[in-house]
Short mmCIF file of C-alpha atoms in Angstrom, two decimals:
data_model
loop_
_atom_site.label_atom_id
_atom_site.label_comp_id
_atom_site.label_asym_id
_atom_site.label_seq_id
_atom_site.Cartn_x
_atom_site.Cartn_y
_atom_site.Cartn_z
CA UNK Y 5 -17.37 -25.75 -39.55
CA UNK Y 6 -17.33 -22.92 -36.96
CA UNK Y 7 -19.84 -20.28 -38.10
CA UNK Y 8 -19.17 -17.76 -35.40
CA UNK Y 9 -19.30 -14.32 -36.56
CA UNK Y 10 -14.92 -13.48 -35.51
CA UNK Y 11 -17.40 -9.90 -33.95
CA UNK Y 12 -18.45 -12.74 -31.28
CA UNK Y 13 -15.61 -15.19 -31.18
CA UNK Y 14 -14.12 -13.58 -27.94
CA UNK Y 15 -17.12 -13.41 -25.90
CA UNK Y 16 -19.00 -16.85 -26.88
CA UNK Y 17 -18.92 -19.77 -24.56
CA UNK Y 18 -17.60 -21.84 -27.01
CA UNK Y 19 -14.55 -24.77 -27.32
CA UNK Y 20 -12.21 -22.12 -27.96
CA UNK Y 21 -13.05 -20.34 -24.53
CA UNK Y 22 -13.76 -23.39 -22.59
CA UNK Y 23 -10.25 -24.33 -23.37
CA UNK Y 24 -8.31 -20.75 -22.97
CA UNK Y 25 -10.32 -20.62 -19.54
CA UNK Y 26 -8.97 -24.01 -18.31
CA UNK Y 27 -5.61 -23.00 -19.10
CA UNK Y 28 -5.70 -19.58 -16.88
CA UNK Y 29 -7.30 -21.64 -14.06
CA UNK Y 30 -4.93 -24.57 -14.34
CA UNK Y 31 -1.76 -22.06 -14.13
CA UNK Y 32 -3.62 -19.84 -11.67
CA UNK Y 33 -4.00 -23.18 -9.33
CA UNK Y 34 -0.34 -24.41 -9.78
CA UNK Y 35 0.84 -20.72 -9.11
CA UNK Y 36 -1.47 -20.52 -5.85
CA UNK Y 37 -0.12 -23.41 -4.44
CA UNK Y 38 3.10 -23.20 -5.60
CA UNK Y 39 5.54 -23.55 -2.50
CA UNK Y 40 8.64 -23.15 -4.51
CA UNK Y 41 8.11 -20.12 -6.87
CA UNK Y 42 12.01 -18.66 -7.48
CA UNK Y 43 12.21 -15.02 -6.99
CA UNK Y 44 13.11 -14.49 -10.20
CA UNK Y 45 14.24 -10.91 -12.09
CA UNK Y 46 14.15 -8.72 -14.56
CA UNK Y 47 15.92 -9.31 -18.12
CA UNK Y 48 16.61 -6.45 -20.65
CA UNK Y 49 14.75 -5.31 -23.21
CA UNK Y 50 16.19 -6.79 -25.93
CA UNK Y 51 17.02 -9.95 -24.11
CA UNK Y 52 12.82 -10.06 -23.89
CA UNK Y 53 12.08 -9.32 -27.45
CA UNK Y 54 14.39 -12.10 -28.42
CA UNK Y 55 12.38 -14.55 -26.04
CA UNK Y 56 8.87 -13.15 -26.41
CA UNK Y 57 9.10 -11.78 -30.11
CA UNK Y 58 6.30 -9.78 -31.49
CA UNK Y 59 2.97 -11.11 -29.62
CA UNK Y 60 0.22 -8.58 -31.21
CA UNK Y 61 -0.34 -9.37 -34.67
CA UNK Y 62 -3.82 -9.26 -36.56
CA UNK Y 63 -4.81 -13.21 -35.80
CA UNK Y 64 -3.06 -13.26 -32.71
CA UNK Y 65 -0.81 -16.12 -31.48
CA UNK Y 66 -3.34 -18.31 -29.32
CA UNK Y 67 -4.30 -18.45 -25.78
CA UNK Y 68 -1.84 -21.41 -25.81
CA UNK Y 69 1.04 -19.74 -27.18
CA UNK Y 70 0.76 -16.57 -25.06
CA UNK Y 71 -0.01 -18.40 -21.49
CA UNK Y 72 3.10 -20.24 -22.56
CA UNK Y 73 5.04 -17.06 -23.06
CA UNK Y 74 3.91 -15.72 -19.83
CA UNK Y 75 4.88 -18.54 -17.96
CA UNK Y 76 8.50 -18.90 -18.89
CA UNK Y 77 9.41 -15.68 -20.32
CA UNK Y 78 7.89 -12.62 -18.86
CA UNK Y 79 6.74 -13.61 -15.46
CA UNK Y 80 10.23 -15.05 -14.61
CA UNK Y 81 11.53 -11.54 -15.59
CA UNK Y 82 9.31 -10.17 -12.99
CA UNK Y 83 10.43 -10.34 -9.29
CA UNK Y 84 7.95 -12.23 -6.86
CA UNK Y 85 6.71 -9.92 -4.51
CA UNK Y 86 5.37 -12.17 -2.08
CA UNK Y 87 8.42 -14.50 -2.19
CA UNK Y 88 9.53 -14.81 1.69
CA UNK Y 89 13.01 -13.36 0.85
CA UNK Y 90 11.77 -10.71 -0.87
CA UNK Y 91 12.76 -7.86 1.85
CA UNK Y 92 12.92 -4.88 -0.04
CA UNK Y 93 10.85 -1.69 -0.29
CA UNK Y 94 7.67 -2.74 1.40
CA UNK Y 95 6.96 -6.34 0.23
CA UNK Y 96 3.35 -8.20 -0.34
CA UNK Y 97 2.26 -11.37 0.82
CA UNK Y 98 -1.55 -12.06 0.13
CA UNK Y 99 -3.18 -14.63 1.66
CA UNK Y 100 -4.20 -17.70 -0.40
CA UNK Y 101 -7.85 -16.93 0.09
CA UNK Y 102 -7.09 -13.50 -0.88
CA UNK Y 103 -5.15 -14.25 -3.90
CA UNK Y 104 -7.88 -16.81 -5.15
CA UNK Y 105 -10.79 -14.52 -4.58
CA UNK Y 106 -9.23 -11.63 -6.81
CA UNK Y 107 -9.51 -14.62 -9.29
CA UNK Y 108 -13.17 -14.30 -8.29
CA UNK Y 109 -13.62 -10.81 -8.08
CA UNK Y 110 -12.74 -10.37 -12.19
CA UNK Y 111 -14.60 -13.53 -13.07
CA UNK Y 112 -18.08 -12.11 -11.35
CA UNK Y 113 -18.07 -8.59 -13.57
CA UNK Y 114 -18.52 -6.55 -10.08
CA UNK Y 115 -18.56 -3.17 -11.24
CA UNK Y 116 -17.30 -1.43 -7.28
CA UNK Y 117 -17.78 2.15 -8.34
CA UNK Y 118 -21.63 2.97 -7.16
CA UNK Y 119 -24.24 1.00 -4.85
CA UNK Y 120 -26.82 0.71 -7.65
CA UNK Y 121 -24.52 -1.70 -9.58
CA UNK Y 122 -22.72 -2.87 -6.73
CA UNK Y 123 -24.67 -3.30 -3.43
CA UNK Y 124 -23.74 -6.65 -2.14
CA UNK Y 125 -19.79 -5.60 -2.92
CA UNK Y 126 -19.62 -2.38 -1.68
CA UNK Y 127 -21.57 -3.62 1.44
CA UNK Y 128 -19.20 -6.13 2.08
CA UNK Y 129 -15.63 -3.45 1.42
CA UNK Y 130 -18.25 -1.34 3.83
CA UNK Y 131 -17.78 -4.10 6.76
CA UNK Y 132 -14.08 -3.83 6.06
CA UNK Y 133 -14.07 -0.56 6.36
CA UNK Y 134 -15.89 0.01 10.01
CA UNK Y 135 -13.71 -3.26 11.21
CA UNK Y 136 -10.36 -0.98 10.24
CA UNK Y 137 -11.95 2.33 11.51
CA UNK Y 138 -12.91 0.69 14.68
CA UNK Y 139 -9.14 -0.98 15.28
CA UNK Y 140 -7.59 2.36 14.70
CA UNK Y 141 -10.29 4.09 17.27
CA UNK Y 142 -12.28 6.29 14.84
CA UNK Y 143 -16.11 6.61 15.19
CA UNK Y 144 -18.82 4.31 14.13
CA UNK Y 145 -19.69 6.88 11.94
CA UNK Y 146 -16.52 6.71 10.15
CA UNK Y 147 -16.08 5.21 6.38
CA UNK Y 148 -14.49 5.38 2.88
CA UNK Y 149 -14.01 3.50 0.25
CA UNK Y 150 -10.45 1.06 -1.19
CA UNK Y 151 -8.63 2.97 -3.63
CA UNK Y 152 -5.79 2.31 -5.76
CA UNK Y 153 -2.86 2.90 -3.12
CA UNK Y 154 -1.15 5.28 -0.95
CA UNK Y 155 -0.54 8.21 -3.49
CA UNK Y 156 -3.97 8.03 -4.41
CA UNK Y 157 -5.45 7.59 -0.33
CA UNK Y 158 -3.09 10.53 0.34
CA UNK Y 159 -4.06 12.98 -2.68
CA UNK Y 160 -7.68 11.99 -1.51
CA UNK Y 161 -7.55 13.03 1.58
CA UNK Y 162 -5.89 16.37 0.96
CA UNK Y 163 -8.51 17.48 -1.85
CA UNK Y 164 -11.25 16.97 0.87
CA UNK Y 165 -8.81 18.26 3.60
CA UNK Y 166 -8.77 21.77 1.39
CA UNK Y 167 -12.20 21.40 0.40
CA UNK Y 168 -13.27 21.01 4.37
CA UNK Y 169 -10.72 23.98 4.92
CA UNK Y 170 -12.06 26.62 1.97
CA UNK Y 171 -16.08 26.07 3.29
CA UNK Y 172 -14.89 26.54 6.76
CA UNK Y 173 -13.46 30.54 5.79
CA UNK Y 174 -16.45 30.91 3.90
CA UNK Y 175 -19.05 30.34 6.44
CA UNK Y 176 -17.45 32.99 8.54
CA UNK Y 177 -16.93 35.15 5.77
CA UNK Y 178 -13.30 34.74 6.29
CA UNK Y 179 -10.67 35.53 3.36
CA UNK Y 180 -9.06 32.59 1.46
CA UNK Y 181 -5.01 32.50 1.99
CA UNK Y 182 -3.15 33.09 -1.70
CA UNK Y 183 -1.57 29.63 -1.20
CA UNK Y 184 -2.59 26.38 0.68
CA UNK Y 185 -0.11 24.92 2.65
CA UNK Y 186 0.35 21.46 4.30
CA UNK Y 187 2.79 20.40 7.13
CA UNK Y 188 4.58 17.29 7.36
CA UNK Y 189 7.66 15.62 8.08
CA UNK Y 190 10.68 16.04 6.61
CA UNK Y 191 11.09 11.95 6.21
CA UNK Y 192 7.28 11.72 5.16
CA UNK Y 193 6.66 9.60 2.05
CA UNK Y 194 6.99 11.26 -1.46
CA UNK Y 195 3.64 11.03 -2.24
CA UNK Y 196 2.70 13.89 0.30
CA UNK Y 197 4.83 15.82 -2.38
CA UNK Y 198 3.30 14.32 -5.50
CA UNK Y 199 -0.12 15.43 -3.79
CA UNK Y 200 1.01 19.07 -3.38
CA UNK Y 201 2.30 19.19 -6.98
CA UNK Y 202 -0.83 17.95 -8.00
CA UNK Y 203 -3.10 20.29 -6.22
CA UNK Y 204 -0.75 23.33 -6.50
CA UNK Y 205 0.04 23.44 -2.95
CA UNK Y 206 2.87 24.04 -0.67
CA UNK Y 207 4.81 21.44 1.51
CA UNK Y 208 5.99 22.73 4.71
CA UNK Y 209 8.49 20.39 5.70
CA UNK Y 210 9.43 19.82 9.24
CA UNK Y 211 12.31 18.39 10.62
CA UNK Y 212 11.47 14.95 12.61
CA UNK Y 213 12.98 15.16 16.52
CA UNK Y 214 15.95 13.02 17.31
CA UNK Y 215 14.32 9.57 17.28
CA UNK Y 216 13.17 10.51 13.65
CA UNK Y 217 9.71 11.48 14.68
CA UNK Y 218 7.36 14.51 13.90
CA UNK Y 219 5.95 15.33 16.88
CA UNK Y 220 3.54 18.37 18.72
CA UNK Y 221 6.70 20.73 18.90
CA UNK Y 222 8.26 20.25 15.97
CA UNK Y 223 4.46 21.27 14.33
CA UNK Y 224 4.00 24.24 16.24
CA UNK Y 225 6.24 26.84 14.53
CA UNK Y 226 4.96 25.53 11.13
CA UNK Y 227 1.75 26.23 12.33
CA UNK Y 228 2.59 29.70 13.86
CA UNK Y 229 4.21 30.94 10.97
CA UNK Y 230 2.10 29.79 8.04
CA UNK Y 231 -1.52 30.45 10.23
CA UNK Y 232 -4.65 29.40 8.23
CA UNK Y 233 -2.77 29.09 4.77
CA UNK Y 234 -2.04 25.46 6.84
CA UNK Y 235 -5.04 23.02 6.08
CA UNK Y 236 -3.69 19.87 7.22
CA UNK Y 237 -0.71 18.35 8.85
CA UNK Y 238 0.12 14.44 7.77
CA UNK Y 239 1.68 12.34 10.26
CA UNK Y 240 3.34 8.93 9.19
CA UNK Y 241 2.50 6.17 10.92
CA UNK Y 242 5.13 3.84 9.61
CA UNK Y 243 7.81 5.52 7.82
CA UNK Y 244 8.89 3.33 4.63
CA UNK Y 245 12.20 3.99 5.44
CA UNK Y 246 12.65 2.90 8.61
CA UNK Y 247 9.07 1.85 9.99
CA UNK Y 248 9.25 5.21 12.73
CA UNK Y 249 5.71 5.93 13.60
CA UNK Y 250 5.51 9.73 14.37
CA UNK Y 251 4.30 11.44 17.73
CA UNK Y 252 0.24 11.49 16.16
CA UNK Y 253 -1.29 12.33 20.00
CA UNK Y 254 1.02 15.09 20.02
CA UNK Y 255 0.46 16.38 16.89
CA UNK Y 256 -3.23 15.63 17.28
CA UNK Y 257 -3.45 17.86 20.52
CA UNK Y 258 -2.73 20.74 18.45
CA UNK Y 259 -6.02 20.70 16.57
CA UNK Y 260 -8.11 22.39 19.10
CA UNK Y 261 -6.04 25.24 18.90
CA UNK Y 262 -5.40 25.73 15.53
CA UNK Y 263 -7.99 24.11 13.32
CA UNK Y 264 -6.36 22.10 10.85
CA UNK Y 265 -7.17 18.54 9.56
CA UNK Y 266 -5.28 15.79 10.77
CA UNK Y 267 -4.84 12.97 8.15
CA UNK Y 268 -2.46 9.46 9.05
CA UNK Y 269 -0.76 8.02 6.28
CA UNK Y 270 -0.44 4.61 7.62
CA UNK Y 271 0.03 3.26 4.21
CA UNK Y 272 2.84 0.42 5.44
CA UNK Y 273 2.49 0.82 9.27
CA UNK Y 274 -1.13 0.95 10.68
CA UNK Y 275 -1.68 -2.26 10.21
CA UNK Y 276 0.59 -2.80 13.03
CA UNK Y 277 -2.43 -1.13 15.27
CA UNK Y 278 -3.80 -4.91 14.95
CA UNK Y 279 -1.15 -6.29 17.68
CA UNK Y 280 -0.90 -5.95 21.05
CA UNK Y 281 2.71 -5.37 20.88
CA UNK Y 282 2.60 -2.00 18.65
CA UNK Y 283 -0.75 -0.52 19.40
CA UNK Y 284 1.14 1.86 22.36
CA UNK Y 285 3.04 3.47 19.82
CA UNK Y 286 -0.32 4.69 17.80
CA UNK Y 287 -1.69 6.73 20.64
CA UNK Y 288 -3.54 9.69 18.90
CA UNK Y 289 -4.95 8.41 15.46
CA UNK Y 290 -8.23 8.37 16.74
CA UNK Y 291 -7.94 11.67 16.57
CA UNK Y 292 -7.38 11.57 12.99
CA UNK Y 293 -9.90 12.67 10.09
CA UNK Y 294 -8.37 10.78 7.80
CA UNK Y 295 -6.04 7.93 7.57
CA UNK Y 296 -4.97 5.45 4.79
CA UNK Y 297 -3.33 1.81 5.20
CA UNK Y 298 -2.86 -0.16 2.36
CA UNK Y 299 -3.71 -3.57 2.53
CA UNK Y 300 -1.42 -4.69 -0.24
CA UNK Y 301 1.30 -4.26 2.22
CA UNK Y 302 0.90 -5.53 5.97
CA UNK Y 303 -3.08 -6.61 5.73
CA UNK Y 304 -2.07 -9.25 3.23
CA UNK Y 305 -4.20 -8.71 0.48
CA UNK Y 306 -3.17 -8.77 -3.42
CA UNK Y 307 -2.33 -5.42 -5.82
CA UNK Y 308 -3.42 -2.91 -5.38
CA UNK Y 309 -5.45 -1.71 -2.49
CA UNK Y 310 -5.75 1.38 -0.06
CA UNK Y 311 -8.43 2.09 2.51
CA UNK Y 312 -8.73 5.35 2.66
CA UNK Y 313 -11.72 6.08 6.22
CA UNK Y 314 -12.79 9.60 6.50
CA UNK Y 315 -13.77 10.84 10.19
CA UNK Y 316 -16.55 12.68 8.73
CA UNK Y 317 -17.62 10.59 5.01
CA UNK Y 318 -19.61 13.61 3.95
CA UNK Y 319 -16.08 15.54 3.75
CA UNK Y 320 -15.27 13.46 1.14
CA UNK Y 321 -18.53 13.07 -0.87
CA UNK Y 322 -18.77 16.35 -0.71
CA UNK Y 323 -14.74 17.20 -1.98
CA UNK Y 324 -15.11 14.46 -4.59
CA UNK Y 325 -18.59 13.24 -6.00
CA UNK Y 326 -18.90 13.90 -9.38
CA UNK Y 327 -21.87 15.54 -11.36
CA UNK Y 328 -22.95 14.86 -14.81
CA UNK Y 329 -26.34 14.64 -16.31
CA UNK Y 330 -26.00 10.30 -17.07
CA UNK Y 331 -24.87 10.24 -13.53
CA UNK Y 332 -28.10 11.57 -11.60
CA UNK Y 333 -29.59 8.31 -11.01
CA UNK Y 334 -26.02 7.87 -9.12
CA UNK Y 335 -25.60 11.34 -7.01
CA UNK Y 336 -29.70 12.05 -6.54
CA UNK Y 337 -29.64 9.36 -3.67
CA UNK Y 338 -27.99 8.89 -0.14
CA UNK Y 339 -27.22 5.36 -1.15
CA UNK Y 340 -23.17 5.01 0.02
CA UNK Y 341 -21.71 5.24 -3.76
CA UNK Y 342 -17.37 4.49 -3.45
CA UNK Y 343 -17.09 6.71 -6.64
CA UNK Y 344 -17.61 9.75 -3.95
CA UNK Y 345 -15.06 9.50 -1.62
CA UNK Y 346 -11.78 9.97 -3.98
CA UNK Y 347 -10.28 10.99 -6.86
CA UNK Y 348 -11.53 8.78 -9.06
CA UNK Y 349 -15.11 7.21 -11.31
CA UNK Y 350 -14.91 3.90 -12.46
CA UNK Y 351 -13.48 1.28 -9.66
CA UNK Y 352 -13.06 -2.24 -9.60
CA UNK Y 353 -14.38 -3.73 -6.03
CA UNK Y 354 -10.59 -4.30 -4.41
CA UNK Y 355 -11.68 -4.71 -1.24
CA UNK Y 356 -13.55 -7.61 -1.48
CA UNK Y 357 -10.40 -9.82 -1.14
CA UNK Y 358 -9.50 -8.49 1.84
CA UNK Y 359 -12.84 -9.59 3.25
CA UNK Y 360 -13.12 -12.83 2.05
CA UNK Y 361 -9.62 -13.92 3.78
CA UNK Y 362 -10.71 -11.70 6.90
CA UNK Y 363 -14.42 -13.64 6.87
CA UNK Y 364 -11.85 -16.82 6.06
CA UNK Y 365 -9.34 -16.42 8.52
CA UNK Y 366 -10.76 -14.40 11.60
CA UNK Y 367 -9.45 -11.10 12.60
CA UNK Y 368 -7.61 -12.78 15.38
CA UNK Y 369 -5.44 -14.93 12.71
CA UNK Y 370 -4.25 -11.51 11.45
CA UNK Y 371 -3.39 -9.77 14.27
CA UNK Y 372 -1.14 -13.40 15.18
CA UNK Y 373 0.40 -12.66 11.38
CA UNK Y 374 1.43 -8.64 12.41
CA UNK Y 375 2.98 -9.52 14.99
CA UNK Y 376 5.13 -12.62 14.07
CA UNK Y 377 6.57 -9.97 11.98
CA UNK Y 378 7.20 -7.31 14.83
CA UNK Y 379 8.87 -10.46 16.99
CA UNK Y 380 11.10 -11.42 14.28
CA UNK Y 381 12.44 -7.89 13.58
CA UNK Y 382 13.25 -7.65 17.15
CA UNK Y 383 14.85 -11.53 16.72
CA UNK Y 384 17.00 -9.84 13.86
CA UNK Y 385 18.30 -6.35 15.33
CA UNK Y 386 19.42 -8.54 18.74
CA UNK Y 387 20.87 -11.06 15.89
CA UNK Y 388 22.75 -7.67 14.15
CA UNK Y 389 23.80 -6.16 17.37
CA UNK Y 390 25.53 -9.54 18.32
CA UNK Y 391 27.81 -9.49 15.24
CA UNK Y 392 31.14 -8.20 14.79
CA UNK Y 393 31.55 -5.63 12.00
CA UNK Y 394 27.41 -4.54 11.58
CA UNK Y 395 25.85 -1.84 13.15
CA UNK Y 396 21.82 -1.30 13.98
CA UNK Y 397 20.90 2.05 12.69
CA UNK Y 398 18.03 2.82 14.60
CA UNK Y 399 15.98 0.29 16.73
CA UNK Y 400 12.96 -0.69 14.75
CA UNK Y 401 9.64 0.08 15.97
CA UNK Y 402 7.46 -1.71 13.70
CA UNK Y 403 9.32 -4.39 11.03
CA UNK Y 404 11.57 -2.50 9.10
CA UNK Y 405 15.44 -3.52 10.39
CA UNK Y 406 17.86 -1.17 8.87
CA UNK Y 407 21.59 -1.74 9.49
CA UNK Y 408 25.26 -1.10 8.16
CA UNK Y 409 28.13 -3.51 7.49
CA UNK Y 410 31.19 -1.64 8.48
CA UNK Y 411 33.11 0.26 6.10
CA UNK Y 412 31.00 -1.12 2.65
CA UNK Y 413 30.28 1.41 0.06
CA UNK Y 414 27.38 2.36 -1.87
CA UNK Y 415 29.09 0.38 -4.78
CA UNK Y 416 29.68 -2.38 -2.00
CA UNK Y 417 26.01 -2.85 -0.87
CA UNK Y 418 24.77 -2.42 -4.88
CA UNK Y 419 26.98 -5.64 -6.05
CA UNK Y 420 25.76 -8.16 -2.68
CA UNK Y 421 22.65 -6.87 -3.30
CA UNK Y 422 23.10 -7.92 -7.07
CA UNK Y 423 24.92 -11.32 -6.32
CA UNK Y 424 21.27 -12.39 -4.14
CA UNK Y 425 19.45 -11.66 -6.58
CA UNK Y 426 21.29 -13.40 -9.45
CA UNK Y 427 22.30 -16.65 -6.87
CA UNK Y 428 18.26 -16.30 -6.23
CA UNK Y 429 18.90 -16.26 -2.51
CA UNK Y 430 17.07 -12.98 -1.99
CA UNK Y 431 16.01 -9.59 -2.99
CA UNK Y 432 17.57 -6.78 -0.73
CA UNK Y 433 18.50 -3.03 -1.89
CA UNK Y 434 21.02 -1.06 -0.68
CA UNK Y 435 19.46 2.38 0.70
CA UNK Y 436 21.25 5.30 3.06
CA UNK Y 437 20.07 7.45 5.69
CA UNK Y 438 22.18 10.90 6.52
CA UNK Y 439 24.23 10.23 3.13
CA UNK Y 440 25.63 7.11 4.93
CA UNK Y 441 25.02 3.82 2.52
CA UNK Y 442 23.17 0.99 4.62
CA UNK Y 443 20.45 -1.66 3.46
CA UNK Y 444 17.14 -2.54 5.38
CA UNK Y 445 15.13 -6.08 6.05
CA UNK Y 446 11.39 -5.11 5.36
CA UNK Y 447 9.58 -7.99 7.34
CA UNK Y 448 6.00 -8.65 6.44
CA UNK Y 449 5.70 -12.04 5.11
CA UNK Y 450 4.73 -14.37 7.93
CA UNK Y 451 6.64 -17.80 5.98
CA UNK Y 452 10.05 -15.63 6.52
CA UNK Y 453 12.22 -17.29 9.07
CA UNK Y 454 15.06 -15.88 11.17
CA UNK Y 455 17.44 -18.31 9.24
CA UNK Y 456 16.72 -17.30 6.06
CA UNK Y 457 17.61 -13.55 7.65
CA UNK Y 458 20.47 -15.11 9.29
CA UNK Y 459 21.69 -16.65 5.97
CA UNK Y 460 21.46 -13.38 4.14
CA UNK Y 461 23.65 -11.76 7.01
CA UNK Y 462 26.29 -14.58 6.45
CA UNK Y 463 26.43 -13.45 2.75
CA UNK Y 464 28.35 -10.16 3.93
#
């Protein structure tokens, strides 16, 4: 007779939990190595609750019961992001050392948030960090910490942009403006705006040049008109939209003169600094003092990561560390604490799959990855050029294609985009530029092949 007080039960080593623990890792295996998951999609509401039914009640339904659900009911209503015709938005495709050390990561209770608890993680998210800083030309000195993603890197970098800004004016005894203002571009990603509404600021939005990039020029009357009230200007290096990677060297030569912080949001695109054949078009984010790339997207890592590297770290431990009296044994040191360096306190250590597949793999094997996808969106756009009846929009600079089939309509694009998705063949969303309808091939995954891109093509 099991005597186990039911206060214990779910944290005992016990039958129960050897059993519930070799069903995860039996499902987790099959799913690793699963070369034939179906992109799958999402079901209704109701059409769920008459699958699932009710799954909290007081004794709960079993580990074997709700794996069971999972596995044929609610992750088939959930579209698989790193399927290799999954080409919308900005896709994921983790490694399989990556995805099996996040299975590692939760099993080993590292606590990521502070170097007292979490030395030998943050130390190794630490070499991460200087290997990415390094690539994208920043100093040795440089470092930061993985946060949740791009809204968060980018919020994070403004706080300690404003903070760096308002301790600037007051050394010199200078006046603060009423209203902060940052400059970007016109096409940057909303985030920048979520930021601002979040920290009560003001976007000054500037309109990209021809080619659709922000460049030096385009800055300058921003910058002219607004003065000091302007504490940063964010350049996009990698547009979601269209993968445009704006003028940063520039915008970056107009620090000097005016003062303000430069941060890259690089969140899909800087990864693309790793190849040979795209690192010409990121002239000028060494200038940077802060940048963000996400390594959820293009690095090949699982949900949900952003490095977020600060030029100067103290910027951000100073603009974010938090003070209480339970946390003194935390902020009384010089020990390198992640907690400091964003908007946040408690953190799990996402970083650490990243390294394990980059201490796998090599950087080299990455930087072979990147640019397989920057050849095969060049394959493509010659492929969509060639065809009667399709039209390139813009010529992609990093891997995002974006085209037009003559004459379709919004409604057009929406039902072929719905008819992959239900035939399984692949997941591709309409979008528009200039109010004109169009729909875009975002290429990261290296197992997608030009015929499978071909084949969608032939669908229209």
């Amino acid at each position: 007779m099991d005597t186990t007080p039911s206060s214990r039960r779910m944290h005992e080593v016990s039958e129960e939990t050897i059993g519930l623990v070799d069903l995860v890792l039996d499902y987790s295996r099959r799913r690793i190595l699963s070369s034939d998951t179906p992109l799958d999609g999402p079901l209704a509401e109701a059409e769920l609750n008459r699958l699932a039914g009710r799954t909290i009640v007081e004794d709960g339904i079993g580990a074997v019961r709700a794996l069971d659900l999972f596995e044929n009911v609610l992750a088939p209503a959930c579209i698989t992001t790193d399927h290799p015709q999954y080409l919308s938005f900005i896709p994921t495709a983790p490694t399989k050392a990556a995805t099996a050390f996040d299975l590692v990561v939760s099993a080993s209770a590292v606590y990521g948030g502070s170097w007292l608890e979490g030395s030998g993680a943050v130390f190794a998210e630490n070499q991460v960090l200087a290997w990415l800083a390094s690539e994208f030309g920043l100093p040795a000195t440089a470092g930061g910490v993985f946060v949740q993603g791009g809204t968060l890197g980018n919020l994070s970098a403004l706080v300690a942009a404003r903070d760096h800004a308002r301790a600037r004016l007051e050394l010199v005894g200078a006046e603060q403006p009423a209203r902060w203002r940052v400059v970007c571009s016109a096409e940057a990603h909303s985030s920048i705006a979520s930021a601002a509404r979040v920290m009560d600021i003001e976007v000054v939005p500037v309109a990209p040049d021809a080619s659709g990039m922000l460049t030096g020029a385009n800055v300058r009357p921003a910058l002219e008109e607004h003065g000091a009230s302007v504490f940063a200007v964010v350049a996009t290096a990698g547009s979601t939209n269209f993968g445009i990677v704006d003028d940063v060297a520039s915008v970056a030569a107009l620090k000097s003169e005016f003062g303000f912080w430069l941060h890259v949001d690089g969140a899909y695109g800087l990864a693309g600094m790793l190849s040979p054949a795209a690192r010409h078009r990121f002239a000028g984010v060494e200038h940077a003092d802060s940048v963000i790339v996400d390594p959820h997207k293009w690095l090949f890592a699982p949900f949900d990561a952003c490095a977020l590297i600060y030029r100067d770290p103290e910027a951000g431990r100073r603009a974010h560390t938090q003070h209480a009296e339970y946390l003194d044994t935390l902020t009384d040191t010089a020990e390198w604490s992640p907690s400091d360096y964003a908007a946040h306190l408690t953190r799990r250590a996402r970083g650490l799959p990243l390294w394990f597949s980059l201490a796998t793999y090599g950087a080299a094997a990455y930087r072979d990855a990147v640019t397989a996808s920057l050849d095969l969106a060049q394959r493509i756009a010659r492929e969509i050029e060639s065809r009667e009846g399709f039209r390139l929009v813009r010529e992609p600079q990093l891997s995002v294609v974006v085209f037009e089939r003559d004459s379709w309509s919004r409604a057009e694009y929406a039902d072929w985009s719905a008819r992959l998705l239900a035939e399984q063949r692949a997941f591709v969303t309409p979008s528009s530029h200039a109010g004109r309808p169009n729909t875009r091939f975002a290429i990261l995954n290296p197992m997608t092949t030009f015929e499978q891109l071909t084949g969608i093509l032939d669908t229209m």
